[in-house]
PDB file of C-alpha atoms in Angstrom:
ATOM      1  CA  ILE A   1      -2.712  22.761  -2.978  1.00  0.00           C
ATOM      2  CA  TRP A   2      -1.856  20.698  -6.049  1.00  0.00           C
ATOM      3  CA  ASN A   3       0.739  18.179  -7.349  1.00  0.00           C
ATOM      4  CA  ILE A   4       2.000  18.958 -10.707  1.00  0.00           C
ATOM      5  CA  VAL A   5       1.934  15.959 -13.389  1.00  0.00           C
ATOM      6  CA  PHE A   6       3.675  16.529 -16.587  1.00  0.00           C
ATOM      7  CA  SER A   7       2.267  14.252 -19.241  1.00  0.00           C
ATOM      8  CA  GLN A   8       4.818  13.348 -21.541  1.00  0.00           C
ATOM      9  CA  TYR A   9       5.321   9.679 -22.397  1.00  0.00           C
ATOM     10  CA  ASN A  10       2.907   6.503 -23.151  1.00  0.00           C
ATOM     11  CA  ASN A  11       4.034   3.307 -21.362  1.00  0.00           C
ATOM     12  CA  ASP A  12       2.897   0.456 -23.480  1.00  0.00           C
ATOM     13  CA  GLY A  13       2.894  -1.934 -20.314  1.00  0.00           C
ATOM     14  CA  SER A  14       6.415  -3.254 -21.111  1.00  0.00           C
ATOM     15  CA  ASN A  15       8.001  -0.146 -19.968  1.00  0.00           C
ATOM     16  CA  ASN A  16       8.673   1.172 -23.325  1.00  0.00           C
ATOM     17  CA  TYR A  17       8.101   4.838 -23.522  1.00  0.00           C
ATOM     18  CA  THR A  18       7.221   6.599 -26.463  1.00  0.00           C
ATOM     19  CA  GLU A  19       6.539  10.559 -26.614  1.00  0.00           C
ATOM     20  CA  LEU A  20       2.698  11.896 -26.641  1.00  0.00           C
ATOM     21  CA  PRO A  21       1.443  13.606 -29.776  1.00  0.00           C
ATOM     22  CA  GLN A  22      -0.372  15.688 -27.282  1.00  0.00           C
ATOM     23  CA  GLN A  23       1.841  16.763 -24.144  1.00  0.00           C
ATOM     24  CA  ASN A  24       0.427  18.905 -21.147  1.00  0.00           C
ATOM     25  CA  ILE A  25       0.928  19.750 -17.667  1.00  0.00           C
ATOM     26  CA  ASP A  26      -1.740  19.049 -15.202  1.00  0.00           C
ATOM     27  CA  THR A  27      -2.162  20.816 -11.850  1.00  0.00           C
ATOM     28  CA  GLY A  28      -4.885  18.291 -10.208  1.00  0.00           C
ATOM     29  CA  ALA A  29      -5.920  21.190  -8.283  1.00  0.00           C
ATOM     30  CA  GLY A  30     -10.053  20.513  -9.072  1.00  0.00           C
ATOM     31  CA  LEU A  31     -12.998  22.871  -8.665  1.00  0.00           C
ATOM     32  CA  GLU A  32     -13.488  21.787  -4.764  1.00  0.00           C
ATOM     33  CA  ARG A  33     -10.043  22.213  -3.899  1.00  0.00           C
ATOM     34  CA  MET A  34      -9.712  25.652  -5.366  1.00  0.00           C
ATOM     35  CA  ALA A  35     -13.126  26.558  -3.541  1.00  0.00           C
ATOM     36  CA  SER A  36     -11.556  25.571  -0.355  1.00  0.00           C
ATOM     37  CA  VAL A  37      -8.716  27.660  -0.753  1.00  0.00           C
ATOM     38  CA  PHE A  38     -10.818  30.865  -1.890  1.00  0.00           C
ATOM     39  CA  GLN A  39     -13.167  30.412   0.768  1.00  0.00           C
ATOM     40  CA  ASP A  40     -10.712  29.627   3.411  1.00  0.00           C
ATOM     41  CA  THR A  41     -12.506  26.463   4.771  1.00  0.00           C
ATOM     42  CA  PRO A  42     -11.270  23.461   6.670  1.00  0.00           C
ATOM     43  CA  THR A  43     -11.619  20.675   4.095  1.00  0.00           C
ATOM     44  CA  ASN A  44     -13.875  20.542   0.553  1.00  0.00           C
ATOM     45  CA  PHE A  45     -16.953  19.876   2.381  1.00  0.00           C
ATOM     46  CA  GLU A  46     -17.412  23.160   3.925  1.00  0.00           C
ATOM     47  CA  THR A  47     -17.302  25.058   0.817  1.00  0.00           C
ATOM     48  CA  ASP A  48     -20.470  26.445  -1.045  1.00  0.00           C
ATOM     49  CA  LEU A  49     -20.647  23.132  -3.056  1.00  0.00           C
ATOM     50  CA  PHE A  50     -21.058  20.487   0.056  1.00  0.00           C
ATOM     51  CA  VAL A  51     -22.708  23.141   2.570  1.00  0.00           C
ATOM     52  CA  PRO A  52     -26.472  23.065   1.108  1.00  0.00           C
ATOM     53  CA  ILE A  53     -26.393  18.939   0.871  1.00  0.00           C
ATOM     54  CA  ILE A  54     -24.818  18.771   4.491  1.00  0.00           C
ATOM     55  CA  LYS A  55     -27.635  21.258   5.584  1.00  0.00           C
ATOM     56  CA  GLU A  56     -30.029  19.112   4.619  1.00  0.00           C
ATOM     57  CA  ILE A  57     -28.651  15.985   5.895  1.00  0.00           C
ATOM     58  CA  GLU A  58     -28.825  18.099   9.435  1.00  0.00           C
ATOM     59  CA  LYS A  59     -32.046  18.523   9.230  1.00  0.00           C
ATOM     60  CA  ILE A  60     -33.049  15.175   8.352  1.00  0.00           C
ATOM     61  CA  SER A  61     -31.032  13.468  11.213  1.00  0.00           C
ATOM     62  CA  GLY A  62     -31.627  16.454  13.766  1.00  0.00           C
ATOM     63  CA  THR A  63     -27.687  15.775  14.202  1.00  0.00           C
ATOM     64  CA  ALA A  64     -25.349  19.173  13.935  1.00  0.00           C
ATOM     65  CA  TYR A  65     -22.594  19.656  11.977  1.00  0.00           C
ATOM     66  CA  VAL A  66     -19.276  21.416  12.724  1.00  0.00           C
ATOM     67  CA  TYR A  67     -18.274  23.794  10.018  1.00  0.00           C
ATOM     68  CA  ASP A  68     -15.582  26.000  11.538  1.00  0.00           C
ATOM     69  CA  TYR A  69     -12.989  23.489  13.236  1.00  0.00           C
ATOM     70  CA  ILE A  70      -9.539  22.369  12.901  1.00  0.00           C
ATOM     71  CA  PRO A  71      -9.104  18.954  11.271  1.00  0.00           C
ATOM     72  CA  GLY A  72      -8.079  16.337  13.849  1.00  0.00           C
ATOM     73  CA  LYS A  73      -9.377  18.328  17.091  1.00  0.00           C
ATOM     74  CA  LEU A  74     -12.636  17.291  16.911  1.00  0.00           C
ATOM     75  CA  SER A  75     -14.131  14.509  19.637  1.00  0.00           C
ATOM     76  CA  ASP A  76     -14.213  11.178  18.478  1.00  0.00           C
ATOM     77  CA  GLU A  77     -18.338  11.211  18.889  1.00  0.00           C
ATOM     78  CA  GLN A  78     -18.565  14.557  16.513  1.00  0.00           C
ATOM     79  CA  GLU A  79     -15.512  13.178  14.249  1.00  0.00           C
ATOM     80  CA  SER A  80     -18.029   9.986  13.538  1.00  0.00           C
ATOM     81  CA  VAL A  81     -20.721  12.550  12.775  1.00  0.00           C
ATOM     82  CA  GLN A  82     -18.597  14.579  10.131  1.00  0.00           C
ATOM     83  CA  ARG A  83     -17.471  11.468   8.651  1.00  0.00           C
ATOM     84  CA  ALA A  84     -20.888  10.276   8.235  1.00  0.00           C
ATOM     85  CA  MET A  85     -22.372  13.368   6.681  1.00  0.00           C
ATOM     86  CA  LYS A  86     -19.405  14.088   4.601  1.00  0.00           C
ATOM     87  CA  ALA A  87     -19.816  10.586   2.971  1.00  0.00           C
ATOM     88  CA  ILE A  88     -23.383  10.633   2.599  1.00  0.00           C
ATOM     89  CA  ALA A  89     -23.188  14.293   0.632  1.00  0.00           C
ATOM     90  CA  ASP A  90     -20.225  13.061  -1.572  1.00  0.00           C
ATOM     91  CA  PHE A  91     -21.861   9.699  -2.428  1.00  0.00           C
ATOM     92  CA  ALA A  92     -25.149  11.042  -2.892  1.00  0.00           C
ATOM     93  CA  ARG A  93     -23.828  14.109  -5.231  1.00  0.00           C
ATOM     94  CA  THR A  94     -21.763  10.938  -7.171  1.00  0.00           C
ATOM     95  CA  ALA A  95     -25.034   9.056  -7.690  1.00  0.00           C
ATOM     96  CA  THR A  96     -27.258  11.886  -8.726  1.00  0.00           C
ATOM     97  CA  PHE A  97     -24.594  12.772 -11.402  1.00  0.00           C
ATOM     98  CA  ALA A  98     -23.799   9.112 -12.463  1.00  0.00           C
ATOM     99  CA  ILE A  99     -27.389   8.297 -12.733  1.00  0.00           C
ATOM    100  CA  SER A 100     -28.290  11.584 -14.641  1.00  0.00           C
ATOM    101  CA  ASP A 101     -25.315  10.664 -17.258  1.00  0.00           C
ATOM    102  CA  GLY A 102     -27.034   6.916 -17.494  1.00  0.00           C
ATOM    103  CA  VAL A 103     -25.132   4.491 -15.036  1.00  0.00           C
ATOM    104  CA  ILE A 104     -28.026   3.016 -13.236  1.00  0.00           C
ATOM    105  CA  PRO A 105     -27.245   0.926  -9.817  1.00  0.00           C
ATOM    106  CA  SER A 106     -26.793  -2.782 -10.912  1.00  0.00           C
ATOM    107  CA  ASN A 107     -24.587  -5.666  -9.722  1.00  0.00           C
ATOM    108  CA  ASN A 108     -22.118  -5.205 -12.456  1.00  0.00           C
ATOM    109  CA  GLY A 109     -19.408  -2.473 -13.995  1.00  0.00           C
ATOM    110  CA  ARG A 110     -20.250   0.929 -13.098  1.00  0.00           C
ATOM    111  CA  GLY A 111     -23.500   0.349 -11.839  1.00  0.00           C
ATOM    112  CA  TYR A 112     -22.092  -2.077  -8.740  1.00  0.00           C
ATOM    113  CA  VAL A 113     -19.849   0.908  -8.026  1.00  0.00           C
ATOM    114  CA  ILE A 114     -22.962   3.472  -7.766  1.00  0.00           C
ATOM    115  CA  ARG A 115     -24.828   0.383  -5.630  1.00  0.00           C
ATOM    116  CA  ARG A 116     -22.081   0.198  -3.251  1.00  0.00           C
ATOM    117  CA  LEU A 117     -21.754   4.073  -2.645  1.00  0.00           C
ATOM    118  CA  LEU A 118     -25.603   4.418  -2.210  1.00  0.00           C
ATOM    119  CA  ARG A 119     -25.301   1.181   0.433  1.00  0.00           C
ATOM    120  CA  ARG A 120     -22.461   2.983   2.286  1.00  0.00           C
ATOM    121  CA  ALA A 121     -24.492   5.988   2.405  1.00  0.00           C
ATOM    122  CA  ILE A 122     -27.566   4.462   3.497  1.00  0.00           C
ATOM    123  CA  SER A 123     -25.317   2.817   6.364  1.00  0.00           C
ATOM    124  CA  PHE A 124     -24.009   6.141   7.572  1.00  0.00           C
ATOM    125  CA  GLY A 125     -27.536   7.348   7.574  1.00  0.00           C
ATOM    126  CA  ILE A 126     -28.359   4.591   9.930  1.00  0.00           C
ATOM    127  CA  LYS A 127     -25.460   5.627  12.249  1.00  0.00           C
ATOM    128  CA  LEU A 128     -27.092   9.129  12.157  1.00  0.00           C
ATOM    129  CA  GLY A 129     -30.274   7.637  13.455  1.00  0.00           C
ATOM    130  CA  ILE A 130     -31.875   8.428   9.867  1.00  0.00           C
ATOM    131  CA  GLU A 131     -34.823   5.954   9.464  1.00  0.00           C
ATOM    132  CA  GLY A 132     -36.792   5.217   5.995  1.00  0.00           C
ATOM    133  CA  GLU A 133     -35.333   6.707   2.656  1.00  0.00           C
ATOM    134  CA  PHE A 134     -33.724   9.947   2.612  1.00  0.00           C
ATOM    135  CA  ILE A 135     -30.673  10.072   0.067  1.00  0.00           C
ATOM    136  CA  TYR A 136     -33.167  10.857  -2.828  1.00  0.00           C
ATOM    137  CA  LYS A 137     -34.282  13.655  -1.299  1.00  0.00           C
ATOM    138  CA  LEU A 138     -30.631  15.166  -1.445  1.00  0.00           C
ATOM    139  CA  SER A 139     -30.861  14.974  -5.531  1.00  0.00           C
ATOM    140  CA  SER A 140     -33.097  18.139  -5.364  1.00  0.00           C
ATOM    141  CA  ILE A 141     -30.796  20.197  -3.809  1.00  0.00           C
ATOM    142  CA  ILE A 142     -27.930  18.946  -5.750  1.00  0.00           C
ATOM    143  CA  SER A 143     -30.170  19.773  -8.564  1.00  0.00           C
ATOM    144  CA  ASP A 144     -30.910  23.343  -7.829  1.00  0.00           C
ATOM    145  CA  MET A 145     -27.305  23.777  -7.110  1.00  0.00           C
ATOM    146  CA  MET A 146     -25.635  22.582 -10.354  1.00  0.00           C
ATOM    147  CA  SER A 147     -28.349  23.423 -12.793  1.00  0.00           C
ATOM    148  CA  ASP A 148     -27.012  26.546 -14.405  1.00  0.00           C
ATOM    149  CA  VAL A 149     -23.960  24.410 -15.413  1.00  0.00           C
ATOM    150  CA  TYR A 150     -25.545  21.198 -15.609  1.00  0.00           C
ATOM    151  CA  PRO A 151     -28.906  21.228 -16.822  1.00  0.00           C
ATOM    152  CA  LEU A 152     -29.382  17.739 -17.613  1.00  0.00           C
ATOM    153  CA  VAL A 153     -29.317  17.127 -13.848  1.00  0.00           C
ATOM    154  CA  LYS A 154     -32.543  19.042 -13.322  1.00  0.00           C
ATOM    155  CA  SER A 155     -34.436  17.337 -16.310  1.00  0.00           C
ATOM    156  CA  ASN A 156     -33.632  14.014 -15.365  1.00  0.00           C
ATOM    157  CA  LEU A 157     -34.428  14.510 -11.954  1.00  0.00           C
ATOM    158  CA  PRO A 158     -37.494  12.493 -11.716  1.00  0.00           C
ATOM    159  CA  ILE A 159     -35.554   9.447 -13.175  1.00  0.00           C
ATOM    160  CA  ILE A 160     -32.558  10.399 -10.744  1.00  0.00           C
ATOM    161  CA  GLU A 161     -35.209  10.312  -7.431  1.00  0.00           C
ATOM    162  CA  ASP A 162     -36.874   7.418  -8.447  1.00  0.00           C
ATOM    163  CA  LYS A 163     -33.624   5.360  -8.920  1.00  0.00           C
ATOM    164  CA  ILE A 164     -31.823   6.231  -5.854  1.00  0.00           C
ATOM    165  CA  ARG A 165     -35.467   5.727  -3.673  1.00  0.00           C
ATOM    166  CA  ALA A 166     -35.823   2.227  -5.371  1.00  0.00           C
ATOM    167  CA  GLU A 167     -32.230   1.266  -4.254  1.00  0.00           C
ATOM    168  CA  GLU A 168     -32.710   2.879  -0.588  1.00  0.00           C
ATOM    169  CA  VAL A 169     -36.194   0.510  -0.297  1.00  0.00           C
ATOM    170  CA  GLN A 170     -34.244  -2.309  -1.918  1.00  0.00           C
ATOM    171  CA  PHE A 171     -31.390  -1.969   0.426  1.00  0.00           C
ATOM    172  CA  GLY A 172     -33.850  -1.596   3.530  1.00  0.00           C
ATOM    173  CA  LYS A 173     -35.404  -4.969   2.973  1.00  0.00           C
ATOM    174  CA  THR A 174     -31.377  -6.329   2.690  1.00  0.00           C
ATOM    175  CA  LEU A 175     -30.694  -5.147   5.782  1.00  0.00           C
ATOM    176  CA  ALA A 176     -33.741  -6.362   7.500  1.00  0.00           C
ATOM    177  CA  LYS A 177     -33.411  -9.616   6.143  1.00  0.00           C
ATOM    178  CA  SER A 178     -29.545 -10.319   6.591  1.00  0.00           C
ATOM    179  CA  SER A 179     -29.754  -8.760  10.091  1.00  0.00           C
ATOM    180  CA  GLU A 180     -32.035 -11.235  11.058  1.00  0.00           C
ATOM    181  CA  LEU A 181     -29.591 -14.071   9.515  1.00  0.00           C
ATOM    182  CA  LEU A 182     -26.658 -12.601  11.641  1.00  0.00           C
ATOM    183  CA  LYS A 183     -28.765 -12.664  14.820  1.00  0.00           C
ATOM    184  CA  GLN A 184     -29.623 -16.433  14.222  1.00  0.00           C
ATOM    185  CA  ILE A 185     -25.657 -17.306  13.352  1.00  0.00           C
ATOM    186  CA  ILE A 186     -24.496 -15.247  16.580  1.00  0.00           C
ATOM    187  CA  SER A 187     -27.303 -17.653  18.640  1.00  0.00           C
ATOM    188  CA  GLU A 188     -25.577 -20.519  17.298  1.00  0.00           C
ATOM    189  CA  THR A 189     -21.871 -19.659  17.683  1.00  0.00           C
ATOM    190  CA  SER A 190     -20.209 -21.471  20.701  1.00  0.00           C
ATOM    191  CA  GLY A 191     -16.961 -19.520  20.957  1.00  0.00           C
ATOM    192  CA  LYS A 192     -15.671 -16.031  20.993  1.00  0.00           C
ATOM    193  CA  GLU A 193     -15.148 -15.248  17.481  1.00  0.00           C
ATOM    194  CA  LEU A 194     -17.804 -15.025  14.552  1.00  0.00           C
ATOM    195  CA  ALA A 195     -16.550 -17.375  11.876  1.00  0.00           C
ATOM    196  CA  PRO A 196     -14.767 -14.947   9.150  1.00  0.00           C
ATOM    197  CA  ASP A 197     -16.259 -17.344   6.228  1.00  0.00           C
ATOM    198  CA  GLN A 198     -20.015 -16.377   8.094  1.00  0.00           C
ATOM    199  CA  ALA A 199     -18.813 -12.618   8.293  1.00  0.00           C
ATOM    200  CA  PHE A 200     -17.864 -12.440   4.656  1.00  0.00           C
ATOM    201  CA  SER A 201     -20.981 -14.024   3.319  1.00  0.00           C
ATOM    202  CA  LEU A 202     -23.204 -12.090   5.102  1.00  0.00           C
ATOM    203  CA  TYR A 203     -21.121  -8.928   3.644  1.00  0.00           C
ATOM    204  CA  GLU A 204     -20.853 -10.355   0.117  1.00  0.00           C
ATOM    205  CA  THR A 205     -23.795 -12.545  -0.643  1.00  0.00           C
ATOM    206  CA  HIS A 206     -26.233 -10.642   1.824  1.00  0.00           C
ATOM    207  CA  GLY A 207     -25.403  -7.292   1.508  1.00  0.00           C
ATOM    208  CA  LEU A 208     -24.822  -6.496   5.048  1.00  0.00           C
ATOM    209  CA  PRO A 209     -22.127  -3.850   5.706  1.00  0.00           C
ATOM    210  CA  PHE A 210     -18.808  -4.795   7.669  1.00  0.00           C
ATOM    211  CA  GLU A 211     -19.703  -2.245  10.219  1.00  0.00           C
ATOM    212  CA  PHE A 212     -23.158  -3.677  11.128  1.00  0.00           C
ATOM    213  CA  ILE A 213     -21.589  -7.093  11.285  1.00  0.00           C
ATOM    214  CA  VAL A 214     -19.017  -6.050  13.889  1.00  0.00           C
ATOM    215  CA  GLU A 215     -21.261  -3.702  15.908  1.00  0.00           C
ATOM    216  CA  MET A 216     -24.285  -6.539  16.412  1.00  0.00           C
ATOM    217  CA  SER A 217     -21.556  -9.133  17.084  1.00  0.00           C
ATOM    218  CA  GLU A 218     -19.758  -7.201  19.360  1.00  0.00           C
ATOM    219  CA  GLU A 219     -22.787  -6.382  21.246  1.00  0.00           C
ATOM    220  CA  ALA A 220     -23.310 -10.251  21.827  1.00  0.00           C
ATOM    221  CA  GLY A 221     -19.777 -10.553  23.301  1.00  0.00           C
ATOM    222  CA  LEU A 222     -18.256 -11.498  19.776  1.00  0.00           C
ATOM    223  CA  SER A 223     -15.381 -10.514  17.939  1.00  0.00           C
ATOM    224  CA  VAL A 224     -14.859  -9.991  14.093  1.00  0.00           C
ATOM    225  CA  SER A 225     -11.398 -10.450  12.642  1.00  0.00           C
ATOM    226  CA  LYS A 226     -11.167  -7.585  10.153  1.00  0.00           C
ATOM    227  CA  GLU A 227      -7.756  -9.103   9.029  1.00  0.00           C
ATOM    228  CA  GLU A 228      -9.526 -12.483   8.136  1.00  0.00           C
ATOM    229  CA  PHE A 229     -12.421 -10.569   6.481  1.00  0.00           C
ATOM    230  CA  ASP A 230      -9.725  -8.633   4.325  1.00  0.00           C
ATOM    231  CA  LYS A 231      -7.987 -11.698   3.470  1.00  0.00           C
ATOM    232  CA  ARG A 232     -11.101 -13.103   1.911  1.00  0.00           C
ATOM    233  CA  MET A 233     -12.117  -9.919   0.236  1.00  0.00           C
ATOM    234  CA  GLU A 234      -8.674 -10.158  -1.670  1.00  0.00           C
ATOM    235  CA  ASP A 235      -9.213 -13.409  -2.806  1.00  0.00           C
ATOM    236  CA  PHE A 236     -12.727 -12.533  -3.939  1.00  0.00           C
ATOM    237  CA  GLN A 237     -11.267  -9.218  -5.900  1.00  0.00           C
ATOM    238  CA  ASN A 238      -8.553 -11.313  -7.241  1.00  0.00           C
ATOM    239  CA  GLN A 239     -11.097 -14.264  -8.647  1.00  0.00           C
ATOM    240  CA  SER A 240     -13.399 -11.464  -9.591  1.00  0.00           C
ATOM    241  CA  ARG A 241     -10.535  -9.978 -12.002  1.00  0.00           C
ATOM    242  CA  ALA A 242      -9.494 -13.211 -13.353  1.00  0.00           C
ATOM    243  CA  ASN A 243     -13.126 -14.164 -14.008  1.00  0.00           C
ATOM    244  CA  GLN A 244     -13.257 -10.835 -15.799  1.00  0.00           C
ATOM    245  CA  LYS A 245     -10.367 -11.538 -18.090  1.00  0.00           C
ATOM    246  CA  GLU A 246     -11.656 -15.073 -19.143  1.00  0.00           C
ATOM    247  CA  SER A 247     -14.687 -13.505 -19.872  1.00  0.00           C
ATOM    248  CA  GLU A 248     -13.274 -10.694 -21.750  1.00  0.00           C
ATOM    249  CA  ALA A 249     -11.118 -13.204 -23.912  1.00  0.00           C
ATOM    250  CA  MET A 250     -14.162 -15.007 -24.791  1.00  0.00           C
TER     251      MET A 250
END
C-alpha cells in the first residue's frame, strides 16, 4: 500500500550528492490510502473521506454512483460516471482547501491551477447533465466533514463559496461564447478535420475544454487530431517555462 522513500542525500542539480542534515524514511501512505485499506474499499473515493461529497453529487445530478465494485469491471457508461464524480469530488475538495488557504483562482501561478481544476470539474458536471452552478454547494459538505480538524475551512466558508460560484458563473459565460465560436468555425470548415491551430486556440484563448471541442466537431462529422493538439500544448508549455525563466532573471 506504499512505496518507501529513504531521504538521505541532496542533489545540487549537477549530480553532486551530499548527506542531508535531517534524514528520514517516508512511506508515502497518506490518509486516503490508509482509510481505503482499513475500510476495505475499491479505491480512495469509496472511503468516508469522499462518500459524503459523492452522495451530494448524486443528488444534484440525479445519477447513481456504484460504491461496491471491482475496478475495471464496470460498463463503459458507468466508468464514465465514476470518473466524472471522482474528479468533481477531488477537485472540489482541492479548491475548497486551497481557497481557504488564500489561493484565489486567477490566470497565473497557483491560482491558475485552481482555475483549471474548477473548470475541469464544471466540464465533468456538464457531462453528468448538471446545469448551472453546483460546485460551490459541495464546499459546505467538505467543511462539515473536516471542520474538527481544519476549523479554518468552516470560518472561511462564505469566501470559499463566493469565489467558487463566481468562477462557475464566469466559466459558464465563457463556455457559451466559445461554443458559438466553435459552431461558426465548424460551419466554415470545408475539410474533414478541424484545423489543429483552431482547436488549440479554442482551448487556450477561449477556454473551451478539449473534450467539448472533440464532441461538437464529431457531431458535425469532423475529426480532431489529439496528437497535433498535444504538440501545440507542449510547445505552449515550453514557451511558458522560457518566459517564466526570463521574467525571474529580470
